[in-house]
Short mmCIF file of C-alpha atoms in Angstrom, two decimals:
data_model
loop_
_atom_site.label_atom_id
_atom_site.label_comp_id
_atom_site.label_asym_id
_atom_site.label_seq_id
_atom_site.Cartn_x
_atom_site.Cartn_y
_atom_site.Cartn_z
CA MET S 13 0.00 0.00 0.00
CA GLY S 14 2.75 2.41 1.04
CA LEU S 15 4.82 1.47 -2.02
CA ALA S 16 1.83 2.09 -4.30
CA LYS S 17 1.31 5.51 -2.76
CA SER S 18 4.99 6.30 -3.15
CA ARG S 19 4.92 5.34 -6.83
CA ALA S 20 1.78 7.41 -7.40
CA ALA S 21 3.38 10.39 -5.72
CA SER S 22 6.51 10.01 -7.82
CA ALA S 23 4.42 9.94 -11.02
CA ASP S 24 2.57 13.09 -9.92
CA GLU S 25 5.86 14.82 -9.16
CA LEU S 26 7.23 13.93 -12.58
CA ALA S 27 4.10 15.24 -14.30
CA SER S 28 4.34 18.42 -12.26
CA LYS S 29 7.96 18.89 -13.26
CA ARG S 30 7.12 18.39 -16.95
CA GLU S 31 4.48 21.12 -16.72
CA MET S 32 6.77 23.62 -14.99
CA PRO S 33 8.01 26.31 -17.37
CA CYS S 34 11.74 26.61 -17.89
CA LEU S 35 12.56 30.11 -16.70
CA VAL S 36 15.87 31.42 -18.04
CA ASP S 37 17.10 34.99 -17.88
CA LEU S 38 18.17 35.80 -21.44
CA ASN S 39 19.21 39.38 -20.76
CA PRO S 40 22.87 38.56 -19.91
CA LEU S 41 23.29 37.22 -23.44
CA PRO S 42 25.01 39.53 -25.93
CA ASP S 43 22.86 40.88 -28.73
CA GLU S 44 24.18 38.39 -31.30
CA LEU S 45 23.13 35.37 -29.20
CA LEU S 46 19.84 36.88 -28.02
CA VAL S 47 18.83 37.60 -31.63
CA LEU S 48 19.67 34.01 -32.56
CA VAL S 49 17.49 32.66 -29.72
CA LEU S 50 14.60 34.97 -30.55
CA SER S 51 14.74 34.04 -34.23
CA TRP S 52 13.32 30.61 -33.31
CA VAL S 53 10.18 32.12 -31.78
CA SER S 54 7.04 32.29 -33.97
CA SER S 55 6.54 35.58 -35.79
CA ARG S 56 3.28 36.43 -34.06
CA SER S 57 4.67 35.70 -30.58
CA LEU S 58 7.72 37.84 -31.33
CA VAL S 59 5.57 40.86 -32.11
CA THR S 60 2.68 40.39 -29.66
CA ARG S 61 4.72 39.17 -26.67
CA CYS S 62 8.50 39.33 -26.88
CA ARG S 63 8.52 42.83 -28.36
CA LEU S 64 6.78 44.11 -25.21
CA VAL S 65 9.42 42.81 -22.75
CA CYS S 66 11.77 45.80 -22.85
CA GLN S 67 13.27 48.41 -25.17
CA ARG S 68 16.27 46.22 -25.97
CA TRP S 69 14.09 43.31 -27.11
CA LYS S 70 11.88 45.68 -29.09
CA ASP S 71 14.90 47.10 -30.93
CA LEU S 72 16.25 43.62 -31.73
CA ILE S 73 12.88 42.36 -32.97
CA ASP S 74 12.45 45.44 -35.15
CA SER S 75 15.91 44.94 -36.68
CA PRO S 76 16.56 43.24 -40.03
CA THR S 77 19.08 40.81 -38.53
CA LEU S 78 16.47 38.74 -36.70
CA TRP S 79 14.11 38.43 -39.65
CA LYS S 80 16.90 37.60 -42.10
CA LEU S 81 18.02 34.76 -39.82
CA LYS S 82 14.45 33.52 -39.49
CA TRP S 83 13.55 33.65 -43.18
CA LYS S 84 16.83 32.09 -44.38
CA ARG S 85 15.99 28.94 -42.39
CA GLU S 86 12.53 28.56 -43.95
CA PRO S 87 12.43 27.72 -47.68
CA SER S 88 8.84 28.97 -47.96
CA LYS S 89 9.98 32.44 -46.81
CA ARG S 90 12.77 32.91 -49.36
CA GLY S 91 10.49 34.97 -51.61
CA LEU S 92 9.56 37.21 -48.69
CA LEU S 93 13.24 37.71 -47.84
CA GLU S 94 14.10 38.66 -51.43
CA ALA S 95 11.21 41.12 -51.57
CA ALA S 96 12.20 42.68 -48.22
CA LEU S 97 15.80 43.16 -49.35
CA LYS S 98 14.63 44.90 -52.54
CA VAL S 99 12.37 47.19 -50.51
CA ALA S 100 15.21 47.99 -48.09
CA ARG S 101 17.33 49.26 -50.99
CA ARG S 102 14.59 51.57 -52.27
CA THR S 103 12.88 53.05 -49.20
CA PRO S 104 14.32 55.00 -46.26
CA GLN S 105 12.54 52.83 -43.70
CA ILE S 106 11.25 49.26 -43.67
CA GLU S 107 8.96 47.82 -41.01
CA TRP S 108 10.49 44.39 -40.54
CA SER S 109 8.15 43.25 -37.77
CA ARG S 110 5.12 44.22 -39.85
CA LEU S 111 6.44 42.22 -42.80
CA GLY S 112 7.23 39.26 -40.56
CA VAL S 113 3.73 38.90 -39.16
CA LEU S 114 1.47 39.97 -42.05
CA GLU S 115 3.64 38.78 -44.99
CA PRO S 116 1.92 40.99 -47.61
CA PHE S 117 4.11 40.02 -50.59
CA GLY S 118 2.98 37.14 -52.78
CA ARG S 119 -0.09 36.43 -50.62
CA ASN S 120 -3.60 36.61 -52.07
CA LEU S 121 -5.21 39.66 -50.47
CA ILE S 122 -8.71 38.64 -51.61
CA LYS S 123 -10.58 36.82 -48.86
CA ASN S 124 -12.73 33.80 -49.74
CA PRO S 125 -11.72 33.78 -53.43
CA CYS S 126 -13.44 30.49 -54.31
CA GLY S 127 -16.59 30.59 -52.19
CA THR S 128 -15.54 28.08 -49.54
CA GLU S 129 -17.08 30.46 -46.99
CA ARG S 130 -20.16 31.05 -49.13
CA LEU S 131 -20.50 34.84 -49.64
CA LEU S 132 -18.53 35.90 -46.56
CA HIS S 133 -16.24 38.95 -47.07
CA TRP S 134 -18.03 39.99 -50.30
CA GLU S 135 -20.42 42.88 -50.81
CA ILE S 136 -23.11 41.62 -53.17
CA GLN S 137 -25.83 42.85 -55.51
CA GLN S 138 -28.32 40.09 -56.20
CA GLY S 139 -30.08 39.76 -59.56
CA GLY S 140 -32.56 37.07 -60.55
CA ASP S 141 -32.08 34.27 -58.02
CA GLY S 142 -28.80 35.84 -56.83
CA TRP S 143 -25.39 34.29 -56.23
CA THR S 144 -24.76 30.75 -55.08
CA VAL S 145 -21.70 28.51 -54.68
CA GLU S 146 -21.18 25.23 -56.56
CA GLU S 147 -18.46 22.74 -57.44
CA ASN S 148 -16.28 23.62 -60.44
CA LEU S 149 -17.19 22.04 -63.78
CA ASP S 150 -13.62 22.61 -64.99
CA PHE S 151 -10.39 22.23 -63.00
CA VAL S 152 -8.58 25.47 -62.07
CA GLU S 153 -4.91 24.85 -61.36
CA GLY S 154 -3.54 26.68 -58.33
CA ALA S 155 -6.94 27.52 -56.84
CA GLU S 156 -7.30 27.03 -53.09
CA ALA S 157 -10.53 25.08 -53.72
CA GLN S 158 -12.42 23.67 -56.70
CA THR S 159 -15.58 25.65 -56.00
CA CYS S 160 -16.99 28.78 -57.63
CA PHE S 161 -19.55 31.56 -57.37
CA VAL S 162 -22.44 31.16 -59.82
CA SER S 163 -24.60 34.05 -61.07
CA SER S 164 -28.23 34.00 -62.18
CA TYR S 165 -30.47 35.20 -65.05
CA MET S 166 -30.25 38.89 -64.11
CA HIS S 167 -27.22 41.12 -63.48
CA CYS S 168 -25.34 39.88 -60.37
CA ALA S 169 -22.38 41.79 -58.92
CA LYS S 170 -20.02 41.32 -55.98
CA TRP S 171 -16.96 43.19 -54.78
CA GLN S 172 -14.33 43.54 -52.07
CA VAL S 173 -12.28 46.52 -50.95
CA VAL S 174 -8.74 45.57 -49.87
CA ASP S 175 -7.12 47.83 -47.24
CA LEU S 176 -3.43 47.74 -48.21
CA LEU S 177 -2.19 49.24 -44.93
CA LYS S 178 -4.19 46.74 -42.89
CA GLU S 179 -2.77 43.89 -44.99
CA GLY S 180 0.80 44.81 -44.01
CA LEU S 181 2.03 47.47 -46.45
CA TRP S 182 2.86 51.06 -45.46
CA GLU S 183 2.77 54.54 -46.99
CA ASP S 184 6.43 54.92 -48.01
CA LEU S 185 6.45 51.50 -49.59
CA LEU S 186 3.34 52.22 -51.65
CA ASP S 187 4.33 55.77 -52.61
CA ILE S 188 8.05 55.31 -53.31
CA CYS S 189 8.42 51.67 -54.41
CA GLN S 190 4.99 51.42 -56.03
CA PRO S 191 5.14 47.61 -56.06
CA ASP S 192 3.40 45.71 -58.84
CA ILE S 193 -0.24 44.94 -58.07
CA VAL S 194 -1.23 41.80 -59.94
CA ILE S 195 -4.93 40.94 -60.31
CA SER S 196 -6.45 37.80 -61.75
CA ASP S 197 -9.90 36.22 -62.11
CA TRP S 198 -11.26 33.00 -63.64
CA TRP S 199 -14.68 32.81 -65.25
CA GLY S 200 -16.59 30.38 -67.41
CA PRO S 201 -20.00 28.98 -68.40
CA ARG S 202 -22.07 25.86 -68.13
CA GLU S 203 -22.02 23.74 -71.27
CA ASP S 204 -25.75 24.15 -71.87
CA CYS S 205 -26.09 27.88 -71.18
CA GLY S 206 -24.23 30.97 -72.37
CA CYS S 207 -23.07 33.70 -69.99
CA GLN S 208 -21.80 37.27 -69.69
CA TYR S 209 -18.99 38.48 -67.43
CA ALA S 210 -17.25 41.77 -66.63
CA ILE S 211 -14.52 42.90 -64.22
CA SER S 212 -13.44 46.28 -62.88
CA VAL S 213 -10.51 46.79 -60.49
CA SER S 214 -9.71 50.26 -59.13
CA LEU S 215 -6.77 51.57 -57.10
CA LEU S 216 -8.21 54.06 -54.61
CA ALA S 217 -6.83 56.93 -52.53
CA ALA S 218 -7.20 57.18 -48.75
CA ASN S 219 -10.74 58.60 -49.03
CA ARG S 220 -11.85 55.40 -50.87
CA ASN S 221 -13.47 57.50 -53.60
CA LEU S 222 -10.67 58.96 -55.73
CA VAL S 223 -9.67 56.46 -58.43
CA LEU S 224 -5.92 56.64 -59.17
CA ALA S 225 -5.77 53.76 -61.66
CA GLU S 226 -8.32 51.38 -63.11
CA PHE S 227 -8.59 48.20 -65.19
CA SER S 228 -11.90 47.17 -66.75
CA LEU S 229 -12.79 44.40 -69.17
CA ARG S 230 -16.05 43.09 -70.61
CA PRO S 231 -15.18 40.05 -72.77
CA ASN S 232 -17.50 38.80 -75.49
CA HIS S 233 -20.26 36.65 -74.05
CA ILE S 234 -19.94 32.88 -74.31
CA PRO S 235 -22.76 31.28 -76.35
CA GLN S 236 -24.92 28.34 -75.39
CA TRP S 237 -23.44 24.87 -76.08
CA ASN S 238 -19.78 25.41 -75.35
CA ASP S 239 -16.85 23.52 -73.82
CA ALA S 240 -17.53 24.82 -70.24
CA LYS S 241 -13.88 25.83 -69.89
CA TYR S 242 -12.69 28.61 -67.60
CA GLN S 243 -10.94 31.67 -68.99
CA GLN S 244 -8.45 33.77 -67.05
CA VAL S 245 -8.41 37.56 -66.92
CA SER S 246 -5.28 39.21 -65.53
CA HIS S 247 -3.64 42.62 -65.32
CA VAL S 248 -0.58 44.19 -63.67
CA PHE S 249 -0.73 47.73 -62.25
CA GLN S 250 2.66 49.47 -62.47
CA ASN S 251 3.87 53.06 -62.00
CA TYR S 252 0.46 54.10 -60.72
CA GLY S 253 1.77 57.07 -58.71
CA PRO S 254 1.65 57.88 -54.99
CA GLY S 255 -1.43 57.81 -52.81
CA VAL S 256 -2.84 54.30 -53.38
CA ARG S 257 -4.29 52.87 -50.17
CA TYR S 258 -7.16 50.60 -51.24
CA ILE S 259 -8.08 48.22 -54.07
CA ARG S 260 -11.69 47.74 -55.14
CA PHE S 261 -12.16 44.39 -56.91
CA LEU S 262 -15.56 44.04 -58.62
CA HIS S 263 -16.96 41.53 -61.10
CA THR S 264 -20.39 40.76 -62.55
CA GLY S 265 -22.10 37.87 -64.28
CA GLN S 266 -25.37 36.53 -65.62
CA ASP S 267 -26.66 33.94 -68.07
CA THR S 268 -27.81 34.62 -71.64
CA GLN S 269 -30.87 32.34 -71.66
CA TYR S 270 -32.70 34.00 -68.76
CA TRP S 271 -33.31 30.66 -67.07
CA ALA S 272 -34.52 30.65 -63.47
CA GLY S 273 -31.90 29.32 -61.09
CA HIS S 274 -28.12 29.59 -61.39
CA TYR S 275 -26.93 29.15 -64.98
CA GLY S 276 -24.86 32.34 -65.35
CA ALA S 277 -21.13 33.09 -65.29
CA ARG S 278 -19.15 30.92 -62.90
CA ILE S 279 -16.34 32.89 -61.18
CA THR S 280 -13.50 31.59 -59.01
CA ASN S 281 -9.92 32.05 -57.78
CA SER S 282 -10.11 35.85 -57.67
CA THR S 283 -6.65 37.13 -56.79
CA VAL S 284 -4.81 40.30 -55.77
CA LEU S 285 -1.05 39.97 -55.26
CA VAL S 286 1.52 42.62 -54.36
CA LYS S 287 4.98 41.92 -55.80
CA ILE S 288 8.30 43.75 -55.75
CA SER S 289 9.77 43.73 -59.26
#
């Protein structure tokens, strides 16, 4: 009985020891070693926790050395490192911590591009029976999901406004570097019903009303009895001038037979990327 209790107590003590945090004072370390240690911490924890410890830690976490160490170890972050180095050569100040957490370069800034969250994040204008979400009839390579938004027999529109500052960019970067803004959209029909599609993407000033650059396209409609293949629309904004703070991404669709239900343009994989050329 006593032996059993002793063993139980020992097991409890071991479990307690495993749960105890390992408290180590890192402040005696020189900057070079402290940066190396911190570079193994997750990006979000670095900014939301470690950066608040003291001024020294804040300065180290805001420095390029830490983020270069971190990104060099991760193959998936090589593109981000290359973009950051290009920005550093062209702007007087770079916000390394902001880049590390939000990673705005090469990331799709459109939320819910394929309809996996139904109509969440989109402003919509319903026509006919409105928008719905269905499985793709044609495979779209590189899409995050093989689903699409489907329009109806009357004009249907939906749009998003991307806040570039909120997504991780900053004023000097946008005004001085003017990184490429790459937009893309995929649209197509059903085999048994024709459709119409249009897209309009605007770069907006801080007041969200002034249009500084715009791309619009209304392709020829696709007739009934077709191959049901998707078509891609793409455009690159370059040298658009200072002042851009928002992107308005809008597209429309409907069918050409005026059939009740959802037989109109099928739209998916809407994309906005910011790239440093």
